[in-house]
Coordinates of C-alpha atoms in Angstrom, one line a residue:
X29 CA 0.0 0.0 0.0
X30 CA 2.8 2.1 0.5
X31 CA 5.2 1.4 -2.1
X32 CA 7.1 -1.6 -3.1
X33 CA 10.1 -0.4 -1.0
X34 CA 11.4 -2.1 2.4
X35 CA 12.0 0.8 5.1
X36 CA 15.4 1.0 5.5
X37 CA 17.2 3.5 8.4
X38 CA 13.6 4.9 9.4
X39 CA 13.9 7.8 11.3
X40 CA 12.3 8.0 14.9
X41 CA 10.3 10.9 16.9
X42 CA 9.8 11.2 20.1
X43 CA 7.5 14.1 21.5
X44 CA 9.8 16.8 23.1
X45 CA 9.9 20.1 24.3
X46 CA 11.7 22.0 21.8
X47 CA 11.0 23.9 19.1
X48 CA 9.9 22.5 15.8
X49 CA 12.6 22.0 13.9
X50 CA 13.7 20.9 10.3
X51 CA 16.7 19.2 9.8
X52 CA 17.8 16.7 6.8
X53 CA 20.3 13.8 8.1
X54 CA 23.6 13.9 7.5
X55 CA 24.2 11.3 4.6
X56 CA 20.5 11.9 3.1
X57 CA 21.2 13.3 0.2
X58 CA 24.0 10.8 -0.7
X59 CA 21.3 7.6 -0.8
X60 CA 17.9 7.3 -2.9
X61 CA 14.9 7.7 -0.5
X62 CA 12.2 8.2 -3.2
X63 CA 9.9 5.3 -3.9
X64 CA 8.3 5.7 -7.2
X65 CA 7.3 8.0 -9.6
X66 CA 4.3 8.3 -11.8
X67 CA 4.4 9.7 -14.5
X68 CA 2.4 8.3 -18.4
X69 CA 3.8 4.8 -19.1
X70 CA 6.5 5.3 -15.9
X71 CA 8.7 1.8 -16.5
X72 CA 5.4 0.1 -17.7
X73 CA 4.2 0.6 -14.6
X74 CA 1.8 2.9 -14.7
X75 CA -1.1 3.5 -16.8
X76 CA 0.2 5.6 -20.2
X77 CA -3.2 7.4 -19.9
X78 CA -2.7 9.2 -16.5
X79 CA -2.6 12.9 -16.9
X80 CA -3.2 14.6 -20.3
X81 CA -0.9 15.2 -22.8
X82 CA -0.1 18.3 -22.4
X83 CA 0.2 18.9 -18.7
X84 CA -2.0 19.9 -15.7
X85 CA -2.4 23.1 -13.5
X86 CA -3.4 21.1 -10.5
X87 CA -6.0 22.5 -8.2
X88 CA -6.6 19.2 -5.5
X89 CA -6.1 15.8 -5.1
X90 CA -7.6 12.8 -3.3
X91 CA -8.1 9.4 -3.2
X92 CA -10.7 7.1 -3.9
X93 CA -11.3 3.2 -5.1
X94 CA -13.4 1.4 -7.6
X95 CA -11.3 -1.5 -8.4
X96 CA -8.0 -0.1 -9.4
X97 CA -9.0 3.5 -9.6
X98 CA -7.2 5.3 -7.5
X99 CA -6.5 9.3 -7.8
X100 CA -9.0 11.9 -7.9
X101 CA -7.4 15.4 -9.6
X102 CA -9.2 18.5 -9.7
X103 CA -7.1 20.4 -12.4
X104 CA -6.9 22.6 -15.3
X105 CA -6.0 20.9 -18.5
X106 CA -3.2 23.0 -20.3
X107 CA -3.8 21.3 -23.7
X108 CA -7.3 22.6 -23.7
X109 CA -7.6 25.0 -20.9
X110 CA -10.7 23.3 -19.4
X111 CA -11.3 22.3 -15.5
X112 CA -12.7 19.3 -14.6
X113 CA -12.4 16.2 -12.3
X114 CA -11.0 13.0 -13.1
X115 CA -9.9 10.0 -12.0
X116 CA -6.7 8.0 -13.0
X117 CA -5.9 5.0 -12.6
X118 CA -2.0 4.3 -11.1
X119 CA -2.2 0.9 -11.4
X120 CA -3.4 -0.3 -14.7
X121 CA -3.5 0.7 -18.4
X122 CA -6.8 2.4 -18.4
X123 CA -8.4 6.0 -19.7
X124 CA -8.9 8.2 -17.0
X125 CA -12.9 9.1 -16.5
X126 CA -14.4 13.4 -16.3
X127 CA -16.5 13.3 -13.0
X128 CA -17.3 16.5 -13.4
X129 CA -17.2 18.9 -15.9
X130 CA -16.4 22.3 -14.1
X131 CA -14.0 24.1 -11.9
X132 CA -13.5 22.4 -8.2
X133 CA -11.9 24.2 -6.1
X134 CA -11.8 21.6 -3.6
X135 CA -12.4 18.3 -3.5
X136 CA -13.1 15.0 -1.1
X137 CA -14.1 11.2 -1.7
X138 CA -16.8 10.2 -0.2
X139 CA -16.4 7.2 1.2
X140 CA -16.1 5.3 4.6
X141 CA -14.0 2.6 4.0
X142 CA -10.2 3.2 3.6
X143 CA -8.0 0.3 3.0
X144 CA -10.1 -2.6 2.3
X145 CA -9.8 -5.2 -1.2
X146 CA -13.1 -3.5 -2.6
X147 CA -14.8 -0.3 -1.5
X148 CA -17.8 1.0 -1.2
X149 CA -19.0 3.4 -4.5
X150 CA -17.6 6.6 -3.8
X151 CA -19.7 10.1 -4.2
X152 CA -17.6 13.2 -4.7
X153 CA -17.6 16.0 -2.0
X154 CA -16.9 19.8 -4.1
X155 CA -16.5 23.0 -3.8
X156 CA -18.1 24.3 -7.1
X157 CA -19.5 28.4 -7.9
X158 CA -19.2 29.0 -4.4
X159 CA -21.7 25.7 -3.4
X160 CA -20.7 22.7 -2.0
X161 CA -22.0 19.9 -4.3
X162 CA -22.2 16.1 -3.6
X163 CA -21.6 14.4 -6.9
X164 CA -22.5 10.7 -7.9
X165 CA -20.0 8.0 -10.0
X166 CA -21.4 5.7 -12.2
X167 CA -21.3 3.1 -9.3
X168 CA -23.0 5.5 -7.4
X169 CA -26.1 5.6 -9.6
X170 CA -28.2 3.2 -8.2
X171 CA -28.0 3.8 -4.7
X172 CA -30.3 5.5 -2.3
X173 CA -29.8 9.2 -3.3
X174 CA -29.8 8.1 -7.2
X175 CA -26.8 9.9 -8.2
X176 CA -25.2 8.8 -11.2
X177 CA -21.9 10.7 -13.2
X178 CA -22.8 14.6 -13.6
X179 CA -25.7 14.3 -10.9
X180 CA -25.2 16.1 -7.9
X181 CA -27.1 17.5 -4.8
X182 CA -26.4 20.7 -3.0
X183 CA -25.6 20.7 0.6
X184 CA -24.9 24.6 1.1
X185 CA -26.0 26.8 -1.7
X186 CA -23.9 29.7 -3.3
X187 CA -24.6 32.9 -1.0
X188 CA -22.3 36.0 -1.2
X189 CA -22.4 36.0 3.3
X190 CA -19.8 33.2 2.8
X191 CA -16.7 32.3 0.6
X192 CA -16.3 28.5 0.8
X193 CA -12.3 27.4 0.2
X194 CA -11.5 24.4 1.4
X195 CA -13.6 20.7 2.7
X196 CA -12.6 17.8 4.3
X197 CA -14.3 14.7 4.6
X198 CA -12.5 12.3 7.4
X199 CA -13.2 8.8 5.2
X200 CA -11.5 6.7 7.9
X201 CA -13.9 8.1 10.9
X202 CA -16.4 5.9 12.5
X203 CA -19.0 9.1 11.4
X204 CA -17.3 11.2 9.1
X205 CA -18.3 15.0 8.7
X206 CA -18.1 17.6 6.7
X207 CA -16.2 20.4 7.0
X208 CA -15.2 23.8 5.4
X209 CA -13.4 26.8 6.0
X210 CA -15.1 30.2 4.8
X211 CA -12.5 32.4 4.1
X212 CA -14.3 35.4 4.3
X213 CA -15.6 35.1 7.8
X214 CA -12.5 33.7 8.7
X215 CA -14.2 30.6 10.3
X216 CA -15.0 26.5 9.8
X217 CA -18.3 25.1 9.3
X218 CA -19.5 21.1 9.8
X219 CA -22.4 19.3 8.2
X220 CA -23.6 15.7 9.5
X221 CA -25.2 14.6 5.9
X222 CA -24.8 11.4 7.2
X223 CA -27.4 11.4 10.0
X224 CA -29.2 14.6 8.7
X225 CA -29.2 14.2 4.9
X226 CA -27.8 16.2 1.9
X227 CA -30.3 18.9 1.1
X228 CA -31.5 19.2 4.6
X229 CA -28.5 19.3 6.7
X230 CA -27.2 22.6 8.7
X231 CA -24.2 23.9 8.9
X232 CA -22.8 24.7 12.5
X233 CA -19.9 26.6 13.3
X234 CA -17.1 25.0 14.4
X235 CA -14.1 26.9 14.7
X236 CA -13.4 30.9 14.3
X237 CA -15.1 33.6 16.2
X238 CA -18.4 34.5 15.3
X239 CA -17.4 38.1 15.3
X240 CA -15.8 36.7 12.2
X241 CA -12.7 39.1 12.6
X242 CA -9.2 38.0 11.2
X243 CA -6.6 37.8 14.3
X244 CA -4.2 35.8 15.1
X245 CA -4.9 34.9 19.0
X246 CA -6.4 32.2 20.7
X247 CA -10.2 32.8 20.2
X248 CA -9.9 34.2 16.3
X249 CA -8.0 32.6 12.6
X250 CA -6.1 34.0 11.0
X251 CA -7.6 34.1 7.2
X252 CA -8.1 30.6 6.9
X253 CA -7.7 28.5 3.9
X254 CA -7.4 24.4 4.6
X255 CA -8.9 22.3 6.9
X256 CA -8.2 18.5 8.3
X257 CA -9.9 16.7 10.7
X258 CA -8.7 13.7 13.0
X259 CA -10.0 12.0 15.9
X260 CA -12.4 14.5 16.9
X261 CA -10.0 17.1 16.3
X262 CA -9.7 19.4 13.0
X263 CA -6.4 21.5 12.0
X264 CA -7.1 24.7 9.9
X265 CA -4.7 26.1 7.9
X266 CA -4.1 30.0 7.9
X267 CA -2.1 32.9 7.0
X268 CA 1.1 33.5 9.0
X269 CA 0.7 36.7 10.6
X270 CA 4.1 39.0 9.7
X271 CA 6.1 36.4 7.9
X272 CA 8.6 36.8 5.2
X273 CA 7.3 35.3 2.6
X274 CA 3.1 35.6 1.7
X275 CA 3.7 31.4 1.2
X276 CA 4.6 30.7 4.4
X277 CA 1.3 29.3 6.6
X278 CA 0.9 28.2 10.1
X279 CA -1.3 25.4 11.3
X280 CA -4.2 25.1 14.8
X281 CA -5.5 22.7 16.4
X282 CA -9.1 23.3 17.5
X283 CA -11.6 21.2 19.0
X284 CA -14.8 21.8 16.8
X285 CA -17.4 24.2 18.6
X286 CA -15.0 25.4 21.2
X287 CA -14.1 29.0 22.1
X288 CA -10.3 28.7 21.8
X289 CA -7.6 26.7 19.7
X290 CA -5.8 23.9 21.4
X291 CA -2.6 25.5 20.0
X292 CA -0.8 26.9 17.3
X293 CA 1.7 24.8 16.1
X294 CA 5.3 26.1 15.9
X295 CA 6.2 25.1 12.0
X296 CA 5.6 27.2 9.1
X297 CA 4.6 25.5 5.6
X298 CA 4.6 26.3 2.1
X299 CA 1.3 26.7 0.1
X300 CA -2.2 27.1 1.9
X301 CA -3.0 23.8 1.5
X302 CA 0.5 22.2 2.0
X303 CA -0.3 19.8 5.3
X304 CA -1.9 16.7 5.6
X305 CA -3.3 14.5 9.0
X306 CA -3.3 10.7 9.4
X307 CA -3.2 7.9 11.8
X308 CA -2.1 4.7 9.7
X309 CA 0.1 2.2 9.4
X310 CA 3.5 4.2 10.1
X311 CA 2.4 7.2 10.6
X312 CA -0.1 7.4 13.7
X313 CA -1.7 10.6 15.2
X314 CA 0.9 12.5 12.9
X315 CA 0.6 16.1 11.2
X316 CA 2.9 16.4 7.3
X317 CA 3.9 19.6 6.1
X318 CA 5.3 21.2 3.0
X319 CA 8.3 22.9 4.2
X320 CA 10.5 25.1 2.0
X321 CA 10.8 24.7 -1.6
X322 CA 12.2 21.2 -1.4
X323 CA 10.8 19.3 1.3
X324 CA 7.8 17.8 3.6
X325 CA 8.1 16.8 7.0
X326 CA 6.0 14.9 9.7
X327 CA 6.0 15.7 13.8
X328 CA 3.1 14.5 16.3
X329 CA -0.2 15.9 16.5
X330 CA -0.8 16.3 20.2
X331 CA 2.2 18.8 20.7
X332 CA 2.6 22.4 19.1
X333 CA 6.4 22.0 19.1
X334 CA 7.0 18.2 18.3
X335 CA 11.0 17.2 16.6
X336 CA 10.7 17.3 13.0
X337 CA 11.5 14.3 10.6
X338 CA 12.1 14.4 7.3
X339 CA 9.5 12.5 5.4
X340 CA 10.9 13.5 1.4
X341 CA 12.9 15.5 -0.2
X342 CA 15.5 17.8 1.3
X343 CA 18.0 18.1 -1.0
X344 CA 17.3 21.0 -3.2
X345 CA 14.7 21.8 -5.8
X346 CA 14.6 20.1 -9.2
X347 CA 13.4 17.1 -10.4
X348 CA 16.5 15.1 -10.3
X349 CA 16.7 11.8 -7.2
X350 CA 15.6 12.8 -4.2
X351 CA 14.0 15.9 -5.1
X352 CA 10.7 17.5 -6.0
X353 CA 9.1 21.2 -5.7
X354 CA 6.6 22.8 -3.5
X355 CA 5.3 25.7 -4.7
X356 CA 1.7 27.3 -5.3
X357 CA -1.1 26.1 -3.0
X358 CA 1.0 23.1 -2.2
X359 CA -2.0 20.6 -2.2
X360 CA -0.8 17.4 -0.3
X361 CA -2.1 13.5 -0.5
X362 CA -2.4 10.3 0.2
X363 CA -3.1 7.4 -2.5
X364 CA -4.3 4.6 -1.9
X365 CA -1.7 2.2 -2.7
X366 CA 1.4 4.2 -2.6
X367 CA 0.4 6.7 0.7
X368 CA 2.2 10.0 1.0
X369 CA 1.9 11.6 -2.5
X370 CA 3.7 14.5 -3.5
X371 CA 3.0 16.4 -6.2
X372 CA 6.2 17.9 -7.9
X373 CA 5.3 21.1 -8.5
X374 CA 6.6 22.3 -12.6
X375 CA 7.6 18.7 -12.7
X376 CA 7.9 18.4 -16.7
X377 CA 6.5 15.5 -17.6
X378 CA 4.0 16.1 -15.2
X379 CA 4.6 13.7 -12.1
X380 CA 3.8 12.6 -8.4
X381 CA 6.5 11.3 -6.2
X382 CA 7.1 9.1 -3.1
X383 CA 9.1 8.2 -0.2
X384 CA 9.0 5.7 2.0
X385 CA 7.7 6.2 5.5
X386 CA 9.1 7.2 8.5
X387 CA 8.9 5.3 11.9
X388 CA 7.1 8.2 14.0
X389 CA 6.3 7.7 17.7
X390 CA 3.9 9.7 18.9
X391 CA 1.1 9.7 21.6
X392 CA -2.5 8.6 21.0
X393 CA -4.3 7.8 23.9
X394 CA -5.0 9.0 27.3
X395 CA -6.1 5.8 29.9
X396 CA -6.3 7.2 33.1
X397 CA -7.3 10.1 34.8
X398 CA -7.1 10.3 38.8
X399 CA -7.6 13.6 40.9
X400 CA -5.2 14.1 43.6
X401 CA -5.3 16.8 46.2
X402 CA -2.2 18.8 47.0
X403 CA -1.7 21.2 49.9
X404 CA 0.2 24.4 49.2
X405 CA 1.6 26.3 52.5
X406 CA 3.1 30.0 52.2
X407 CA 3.6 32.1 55.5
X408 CA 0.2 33.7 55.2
X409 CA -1.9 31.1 53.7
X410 CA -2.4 27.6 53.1
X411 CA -4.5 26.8 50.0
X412 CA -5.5 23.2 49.1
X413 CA -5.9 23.0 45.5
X414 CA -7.1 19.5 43.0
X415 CA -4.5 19.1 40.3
X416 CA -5.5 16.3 37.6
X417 CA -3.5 13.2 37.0
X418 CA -2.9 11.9 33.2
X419 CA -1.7 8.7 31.9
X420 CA -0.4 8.3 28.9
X421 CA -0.3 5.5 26.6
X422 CA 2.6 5.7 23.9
X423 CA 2.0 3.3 21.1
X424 CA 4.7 2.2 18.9
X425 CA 4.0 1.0 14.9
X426 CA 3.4 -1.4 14.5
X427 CA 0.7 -1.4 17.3
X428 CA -0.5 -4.6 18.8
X429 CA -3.2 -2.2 21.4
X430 CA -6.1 -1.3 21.1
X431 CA -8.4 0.9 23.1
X432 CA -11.6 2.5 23.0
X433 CA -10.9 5.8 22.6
X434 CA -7.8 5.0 19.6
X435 CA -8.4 2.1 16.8
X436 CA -5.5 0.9 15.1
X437 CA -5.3 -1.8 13.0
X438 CA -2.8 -4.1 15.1
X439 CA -2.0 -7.3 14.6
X440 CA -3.7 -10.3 15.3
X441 CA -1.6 -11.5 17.6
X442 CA 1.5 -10.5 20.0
X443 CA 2.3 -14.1 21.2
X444 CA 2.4 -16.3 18.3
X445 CA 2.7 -15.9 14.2
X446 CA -0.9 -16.7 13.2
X447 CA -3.9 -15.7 12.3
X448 CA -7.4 -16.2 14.4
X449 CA -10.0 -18.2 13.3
X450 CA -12.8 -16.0 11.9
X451 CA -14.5 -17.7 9.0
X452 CA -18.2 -17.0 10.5
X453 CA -17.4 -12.7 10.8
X454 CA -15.4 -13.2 7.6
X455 CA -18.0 -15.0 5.7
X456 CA -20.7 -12.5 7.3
X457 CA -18.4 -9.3 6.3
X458 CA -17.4 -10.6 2.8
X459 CA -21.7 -10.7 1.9
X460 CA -21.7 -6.8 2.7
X461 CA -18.6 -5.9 0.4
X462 CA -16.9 -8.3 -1.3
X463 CA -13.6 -9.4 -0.1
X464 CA -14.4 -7.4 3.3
X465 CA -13.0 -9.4 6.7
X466 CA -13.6 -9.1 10.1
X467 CA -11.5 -7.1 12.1
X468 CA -11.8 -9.3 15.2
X469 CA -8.5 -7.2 17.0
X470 CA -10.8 -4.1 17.4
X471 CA -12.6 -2.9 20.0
X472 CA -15.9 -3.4 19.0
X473 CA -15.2 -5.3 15.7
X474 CA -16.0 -4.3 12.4
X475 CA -16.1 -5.2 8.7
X476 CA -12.7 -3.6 6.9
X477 CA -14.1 -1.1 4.6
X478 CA -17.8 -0.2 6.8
X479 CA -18.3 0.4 10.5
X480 CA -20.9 -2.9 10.2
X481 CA -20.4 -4.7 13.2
X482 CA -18.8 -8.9 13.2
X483 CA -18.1 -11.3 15.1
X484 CA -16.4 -14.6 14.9
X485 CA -18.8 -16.5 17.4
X486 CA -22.1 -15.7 15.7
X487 CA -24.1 -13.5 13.2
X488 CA -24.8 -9.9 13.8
X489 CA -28.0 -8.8 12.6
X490 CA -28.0 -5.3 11.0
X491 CA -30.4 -3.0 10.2
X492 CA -30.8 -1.6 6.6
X493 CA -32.6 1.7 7.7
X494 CA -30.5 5.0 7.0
X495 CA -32.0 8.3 7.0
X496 CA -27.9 9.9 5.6
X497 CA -26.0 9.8 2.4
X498 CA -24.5 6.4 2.6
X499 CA -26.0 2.5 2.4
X500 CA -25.3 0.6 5.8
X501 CA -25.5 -2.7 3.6
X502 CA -25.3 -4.4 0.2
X503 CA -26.5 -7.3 -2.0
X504 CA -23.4 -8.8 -2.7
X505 CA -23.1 -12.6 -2.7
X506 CA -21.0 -13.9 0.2
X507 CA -17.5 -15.0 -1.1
X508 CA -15.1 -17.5 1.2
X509 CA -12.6 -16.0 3.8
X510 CA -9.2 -16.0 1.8
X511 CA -6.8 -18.0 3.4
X512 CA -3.0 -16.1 3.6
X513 CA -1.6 -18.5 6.7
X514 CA 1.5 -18.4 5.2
X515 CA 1.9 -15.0 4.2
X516 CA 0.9 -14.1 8.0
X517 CA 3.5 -16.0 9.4
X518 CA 6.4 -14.7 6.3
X519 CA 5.5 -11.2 7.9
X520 CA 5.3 -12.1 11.7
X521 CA 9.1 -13.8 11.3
X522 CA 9.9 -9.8 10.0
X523 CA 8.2 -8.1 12.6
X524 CA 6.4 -9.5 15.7
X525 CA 3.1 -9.1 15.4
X526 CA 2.5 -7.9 11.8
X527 CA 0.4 -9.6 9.2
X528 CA -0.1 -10.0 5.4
X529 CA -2.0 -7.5 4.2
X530 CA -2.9 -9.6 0.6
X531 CA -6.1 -7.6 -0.2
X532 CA -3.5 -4.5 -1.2
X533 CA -1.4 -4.0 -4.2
X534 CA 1.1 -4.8 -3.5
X535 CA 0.6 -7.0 -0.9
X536 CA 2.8 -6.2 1.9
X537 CA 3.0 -6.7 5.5
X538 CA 0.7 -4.6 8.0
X539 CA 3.3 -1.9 9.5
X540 CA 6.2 -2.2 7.3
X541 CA 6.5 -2.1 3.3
X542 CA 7.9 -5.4 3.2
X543 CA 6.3 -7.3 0.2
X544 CA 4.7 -10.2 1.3
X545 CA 2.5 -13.3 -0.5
X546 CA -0.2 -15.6 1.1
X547 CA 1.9 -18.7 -1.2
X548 CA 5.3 -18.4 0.3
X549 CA 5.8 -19.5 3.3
X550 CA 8.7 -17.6 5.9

């Protein structure tokens, strides 16, 4: 999922005190980091229809699945000079598909599975004339809301009281929303279509003052332009206030519908939407960033002023090894297969590169919380006062823990190299989306690729009622489990714990990006 390289001398982070900082290794330059690059036809590789001809002005990027579909691009064609969405395909020799046929200037997948062996259809979250549109696919067409290619809805209509730049859609949350920053109030809205419906949701505001002033304190943003969202947390991008250089953004953390931001953290980025959250394999409860003209780096989430690793680049700007550019709005991905993807900014051909990831070690839980009382005595008064008591859990990646309030996708197992028996949850998951399995190591357990409750005791029974966007079940046909015994234990003799992840492409072992193959045994 992450590349066909093995991580070799990964960096680790610990969270610390300091100030942010950026530093490339010594020796970094000398090796080469970089992955793979896609490019039309890249070593046979990749499909020799991706991008047009003549180049693209890119706008935004995401990721999305319908068998081996994989990039979503909102972009300006320069052989033609027309906008539109498309998809590409990075991993087969296929035409890329117009989703829509207009100007996005932002754009999210819909969907709430994220790394499963088929998905769910995905709709099309956009920001188009000013209104945010829900688009259909042509898989899409003959689901609940009946939205087929060029159909759309209209969750927030066109109004001059707001300028909308920038959504998110969270597609590996338990209940995704939808968010967006209007830039000229200087604040970030939410919508629940799920629960509330597309044409009949409201908006709420989340973040910003409703004085809708620009300052840069704790109760205010700071003309806003991108927004994230993570475990009940989103992460708004906005205008450094006195900087050098007009590119250079900060990033806050604010919990939605308080008063004040968690923090502002320390780094500055390049491009307004240059930064990017996630909490997956190798990477947990991280922030990226594009930093400079030649590089991106990733710290931890919880802390304004985490160490810095280098994630890519580094070593100057071109388009040679080891380097790429940042420049313009700096839009910043993830693909499917291949993860972080960074697009090289006046690459020419046109391209997107990628590195392999970092081991980063950050907090993600908090377990306990005692009160203690503590007596303070001065030679006038003695004041008693309750001081809070937090325990921390650090989880390393792989993760073999799971708790209620983080899920990660551990392992299996911790004590032995093999996989659980799970045919009834796997049999039951596989009739909702084909190829789906039961994630029995959770807390509760789920289907991969829906929140739809398993188990591998009995049946669940679900309910098919949904008064929201998305389909809670499907008519697939049941397939049999997939049996990769041996390709579990290949990866558990490489790292305790971990797990074949077959269902990717290419298949490779949960937590690292060592190839792996359910008929080879270790």
């Amino acid at each position: 999922m992450f590349g066909f390289a093995i991580l070799a001398g990964a960096a680790s982070i610990g969270v610390m005190a300091s100030a942010s900082s950026e530093v490339v290794p010594d020796g970094w330059c000398e090796d080469d980091h970089h992955v793979m690059i896609y490019e039309n036809c890249y070593k046979n590789l990749i499909s020799c229809h991706f991008l047009p001809t003549d180049g693209i002005k890119m706008i935004d990027y995401d990721a999305m699945m319908k068998g081996y579909w994989d990039f979503l691009i909102s972009a300006q064609d320069l052989g033609t000079g027309e906008y539109s969405v498309f998809r590409a395909s990075s991993s087969d020799d296929t035409d890329r598909e117009v989703m829509i046929n207009a100007k996005a200037d932002s754009i999210a997948s819909a969907t709430t599975g994220f790394y499963t062996a088929s998905f769910p259809p995905a709709y099309i979250w956009a920001v188009v004339d000013n209104e945010i549109r829900l688009y259909g696919t042509p898989e899409t067409k003959d689901l609940k809301l009946g939205l087929g290619l060029g159909d759309y809805k209209v969750l927030e209509p066109a109004s001059s009281d707001h300028t909308w730049s920038s959504i998110n859609w969270y597609q590996n949350d338990d209940h995704p929303y939808l968010y967006a920053v209007d830039a000229k109030n200087n604040q970030v809205y939410q919508w629940d279509p799920i629960s509330d419906g597309v044409e009949t949701a409201s908006k709420k505001l989340v973040a910003g003052n409703a004085d809708g002033k620009a300052i840069d304190d704790d109760e205010h943003l700071y003309y806003p332009q991108g927004v994230q969202s993570m475990h009940g947390y989103i992460y708004i991008s906005q205008l450094g206030n006195g900087e050098d250089s007009v590119n250079q953004y900060r990033v806050v953390k604010w919990e939605p519908s308080s008063t004040k931001r968690e923090f502002k953290f320390n780094f500055k980025m390049n491009g307004r939407f240059g930064f990017l959250t996630y909490d997956e394999d190798g990477l947990l409860n991280t922030i990226s960033y594009r930093y400079g003209d030649d590089a991106i780096y990733t710290q931890c989430a919880e802390v304004p002023d985490g160490d810095a690793v280098i994630l890519g680049g580094g070593c100057g700007t071109g388009h040679d090894t080891n380097q790429f550019v940042n420049a313009d709005d700096g839009v910043f991905g993830m693909s499917f297969y291949w993860g972080y993807t960074i697009w090289d900014y006046n690459a020419d051909p046109d391209r997107f590169v990628f590195w392999p990831i970092p081991d980063v070690t950050c907090p993600t839980t908090t377990t306990t919380t005692t009160t203690t009382p503590t007596t303070t005595t001065t030679p006038s008064t003695t004041t008693t006062t309750t001081t809070p008591s937090t325990t921390t859990t650090t989880i390393t990646t792989p993760s073999t823990t799971s708790t209620a309030a983080t899920t990660t996708e551990a392992s299996p197992s911790t004590t032995s190299c093999g996989k659980k028996e799970c045919s009834v949850g796997d049999e039951q998951c596989s009739s909702y989306i084909p190829g789906s399995y039961c994630k029995y190591w959770e807390v509760p357990q789920v289907c991969s690729g829906s929140n739809m409750e398993c188990s591998c005791d009995k049946v669940i029974t679900t309910s098919t009622t949904t008064t929201g966007m998305m389909p809670t079940t499907s008519t697939a046909p049941p397939t049999t489990p997939f049996n990769c015994e041996n390709g579990d234990a290949y990866c558990c003799s490489q790292y305790t714990g971990s797990y074949c992840k077959y269902w990717s492409y290419p298949s490779v072992c949960s937590g690292t990006n060592i190839p792996c193959s359910c008929d080879v045994q270790a």
